[in-house]
PDB file of C-alpha atoms in Angstrom:
ATOM      1  CA  GLY N   1      15.756  10.837   5.217  1.00 70.00           C
ATOM      2  CA  SER N   2      13.246   9.202   7.446  1.00 83.00           C
ATOM      3  CA  GLU N   3      12.856   5.487   7.925  1.00 92.00           C
ATOM      4  CA  ILE N   4       9.549   4.108   9.146  1.00 92.00           C
ATOM      5  CA  GLU N   5       8.542   0.562  10.044  1.00 94.00           C
ATOM      6  CA  TRP N   6       4.929  -0.086  10.957  1.00 92.00           C
ATOM      7  CA  ALA N   7       3.063  -3.235  11.929  1.00 91.00           C
ATOM      8  CA  PRO N   8      -0.682  -2.433  11.818  1.00 90.00           C
ATOM      9  CA  SER N   9      -2.701  -3.533  14.817  1.00 87.00           C
ATOM     10  CA  ALA N  10      -4.125  -7.046  14.441  1.00 85.00           C
ATOM     11  CA  ASP N  11      -7.347  -5.639  15.915  1.00 86.00           C
ATOM     12  CA  LYS N  12      -7.788  -3.418  12.860  1.00 87.00           C
ATOM     13  CA  LEU N  13      -6.328  -5.536  10.062  1.00 88.00           C
ATOM     14  CA  SER N  14      -6.900  -9.297   9.917  1.00 88.00           C
ATOM     15  CA  SER N  15      -3.783 -11.079   8.793  1.00 88.00           C
ATOM     16  CA  PRO N  16      -2.322 -14.545   9.251  1.00 86.00           C
ATOM     17  CA  ALA N  17       0.720 -14.764  11.530  1.00 84.00           C
ATOM     18  CA  PRO N  18       3.174 -13.113  11.669  1.00 86.00           C
ATOM     19  CA  GLY N  19       1.016 -10.216  10.434  1.00 87.00           C
ATOM     20  CA  ILE N  20       1.739  -7.339   8.098  1.00 92.00           C
ATOM     21  CA  LYS N  21       4.724  -5.019   8.161  1.00 93.00           C
ATOM     22  CA  LEU N  22       5.061  -1.867   6.104  1.00 92.00           C
ATOM     23  CA  SER N  23       8.226   0.157   5.767  1.00 93.00           C
ATOM     24  CA  TYR N  24       9.411   3.348   4.132  1.00 92.00           C
ATOM     25  CA  LYS N  25      13.010   4.316   3.545  1.00 94.00           C
ATOM     26  CA  GLN N  26      15.328   6.310   1.304  1.00 93.00           C
ATOM     27  CA  GLU N  27      17.776   4.501  -0.981  1.00 94.00           C
ATOM     28  CA  GLN N  28      19.999   5.082  -3.985  1.00 93.00           C
ATOM     29  CA  TYR N  29      18.837   3.524  -7.271  1.00 94.00           C
ATOM     30  CA  PHE N  30      21.238   3.861 -10.207  1.00 96.00           C
ATOM     31  CA  GLY N  31      22.683   6.957  -8.550  1.00 95.00           C
ATOM     32  CA  ALA N  32      19.338   8.654  -7.870  1.00 96.00           C
ATOM     33  CA  ASP N  33      17.692   9.199  -4.488  1.00 93.00           C
ATOM     34  CA  VAL N  34      14.435   7.264  -4.292  1.00 93.00           C
ATOM     35  CA  ALA N  35      11.758   6.582  -1.686  1.00 89.00           C
ATOM     36  CA  VAL N  36      11.006   2.885  -1.158  1.00 90.00           C
ATOM     37  CA  VAL N  37       7.724   1.553   0.230  1.00 89.00           C
ATOM     38  CA  GLU N  38       7.564  -2.140   1.165  1.00 91.00           C
ATOM     39  CA  MET N  39       4.834  -4.409   2.478  1.00 91.00           C
ATOM     40  CA  ASP N  40       5.360  -7.924   3.803  1.00 92.00           C
ATOM     41  CA  GLY N  41       2.429 -10.188   4.620  1.00 91.00           C
ATOM     42  CA  THR N  42      -1.131 -10.745   3.454  1.00 91.00           C
ATOM     43  CA  PHE N  43      -4.487  -9.536   4.657  1.00 88.00           C
ATOM     44  CA  ASP N  44      -7.593 -11.663   5.107  1.00 90.00           C
ATOM     45  CA  ASN N  45     -10.197  -8.960   4.495  1.00 91.00           C
ATOM     46  CA  ILE N  46      -9.475  -6.431   1.736  1.00 91.00           C
ATOM     47  CA  GLN N  47     -12.110  -4.042   3.139  1.00 92.00           C
ATOM     48  CA  GLU N  48      -9.902  -3.583   6.204  1.00 90.00           C
ATOM     49  CA  LEU N  49      -7.187  -2.168   3.941  1.00 90.00           C
ATOM     50  CA  VAL N  50      -8.862   1.212   4.449  1.00 91.00           C
ATOM     51  CA  TYR N  51      -7.065   1.268   7.841  1.00 91.00           C
ATOM     52  CA  VAL N  52      -3.702   1.089   6.063  1.00 90.00           C
ATOM     53  CA  GLU N  53      -4.875   3.573   3.437  1.00 90.00           C
ATOM     54  CA  SER N  54      -5.784   6.080   6.146  1.00 90.00           C
ATOM     55  CA  ASN N  55      -2.157   5.989   7.333  1.00 87.00           C
ATOM     56  CA  LEU N  56      -0.575   6.435   3.902  1.00 86.00           C
ATOM     57  CA  GLY N  57       0.143   9.806   2.348  1.00 84.00           C
ATOM     58  CA  ASN N  58       0.503  10.919  -1.255  1.00 85.00           C
ATOM     59  CA  THR N  59      -1.251   7.918  -2.807  1.00 89.00           C
ATOM     60  CA  ASN N  60      -2.581  10.033  -5.700  1.00 92.00           C
ATOM     61  CA  SER N  61      -6.077   8.836  -4.873  1.00 93.00           C
ATOM     62  CA  LYS N  62      -8.935  11.168  -5.733  1.00 94.00           C
ATOM     63  CA  PHE N  63     -10.916  10.393  -2.573  1.00 94.00           C
ATOM     64  CA  TYR N  64     -10.565   8.622   0.762  1.00 93.00           C
ATOM     65  CA  GLY N  65     -11.127   4.904   0.256  1.00 93.00           C
ATOM     66  CA  GLU N  66     -10.270   4.845  -3.452  1.00 95.00           C
ATOM     67  CA  VAL N  67      -7.228   2.592  -2.929  1.00 93.00           C
ATOM     68  CA  THR N  68      -9.355   0.092  -0.998  1.00 93.00           C
ATOM     69  CA  GLN N  69     -12.147   0.339  -3.577  1.00 94.00           C
ATOM     70  CA  ALA N  70      -9.691  -0.383  -6.396  1.00 93.00           C
ATOM     71  CA  MET N  71      -8.286  -3.361  -4.498  1.00 92.00           C
ATOM     72  CA  LEU N  72     -11.810  -4.709  -3.911  1.00 93.00           C
ATOM     73  CA  SER N  73     -12.611  -4.470  -7.622  1.00 93.00           C
ATOM     74  CA  LEU N  74      -9.683  -6.833  -8.284  1.00 88.00           C
ATOM     75  CA  ALA N  75     -10.296  -9.141  -5.316  1.00 90.00           C
ATOM     76  CA  ASP N  76     -10.111 -12.292  -7.479  1.00 90.00           C
ATOM     77  CA  SER N  77      -6.797 -11.330  -9.093  1.00 89.00           C
ATOM     78  CA  PRO N  78      -3.437 -12.764  -8.005  1.00 88.00           C
ATOM     79  CA  GLY N  79      -1.762 -10.532  -5.425  1.00 86.00           C
ATOM     80  CA  SER N  80      -4.959  -8.742  -4.461  1.00 88.00           C
ATOM     81  CA  ASN N  81      -4.492  -9.636  -0.783  1.00 89.00           C
ATOM     82  CA  ASN N  82      -0.825  -8.677  -0.447  1.00 90.00           C
ATOM     83  CA  GLY N  83       1.782  -6.052  -1.228  1.00 88.00           C
ATOM     84  CA  THR N  84       1.882  -6.924  -4.929  1.00 90.00           C
ATOM     85  CA  GLY N  85      -1.676  -5.753  -5.487  1.00 90.00           C
ATOM     86  CA  LEU N  86      -1.261  -2.739  -3.227  1.00 90.00           C
ATOM     87  CA  MET N  87       1.885  -1.575  -5.024  1.00 90.00           C
ATOM     88  CA  GLN N  88       0.290  -2.145  -8.453  1.00 92.00           C
ATOM     89  CA  THR N  89      -2.677  -0.034  -7.357  1.00 93.00           C
ATOM     90  CA  LEU N  90      -0.429   2.748  -6.051  1.00 92.00           C
ATOM     91  CA  ALA N  91       1.588   2.641  -9.303  1.00 93.00           C
ATOM     92  CA  ALA N  92      -1.607   2.846 -11.377  1.00 94.00           C
ATOM     93  CA  PHE N  93      -2.709   5.940  -9.435  1.00 94.00           C
ATOM     94  CA  ALA N  94       0.720   7.537  -9.928  1.00 93.00           C
ATOM     95  CA  ILE N  95       0.544   6.906 -13.691  1.00 95.00           C
ATOM     96  CA  ARG N  96      -3.006   8.271 -13.815  1.00 95.00           C
ATOM     97  CA  GLU N  97      -1.753  11.426 -12.088  1.00 92.00           C
ATOM     98  CA  LEU N  98       0.833  11.926 -14.860  1.00 92.00           C
ATOM     99  CA  TYR N  99      -1.740  11.720 -17.631  1.00 87.00           C
TER     100      TYR N  99
END
């Protein structure tokens, strides 16, 4: 499978040093093939997350900008400016897609 590492441009996504890094890779988890998405770092302006969203595929969002909109609605919650909040949002969209 493919492995991707991406560090978004600091011109498009404000982040304290050393910046943000996203990665995608294939792994084995309890004997099953899985796709792993990781994000290291934090962002200063959640509205700029739309730049990252535009480069993600298969987020189960119903419209462009929905991931960013969901993150903005939880801006005061712990993890809202880092990978924890992003992954929770992506997981919520995946669960919504199932039901």
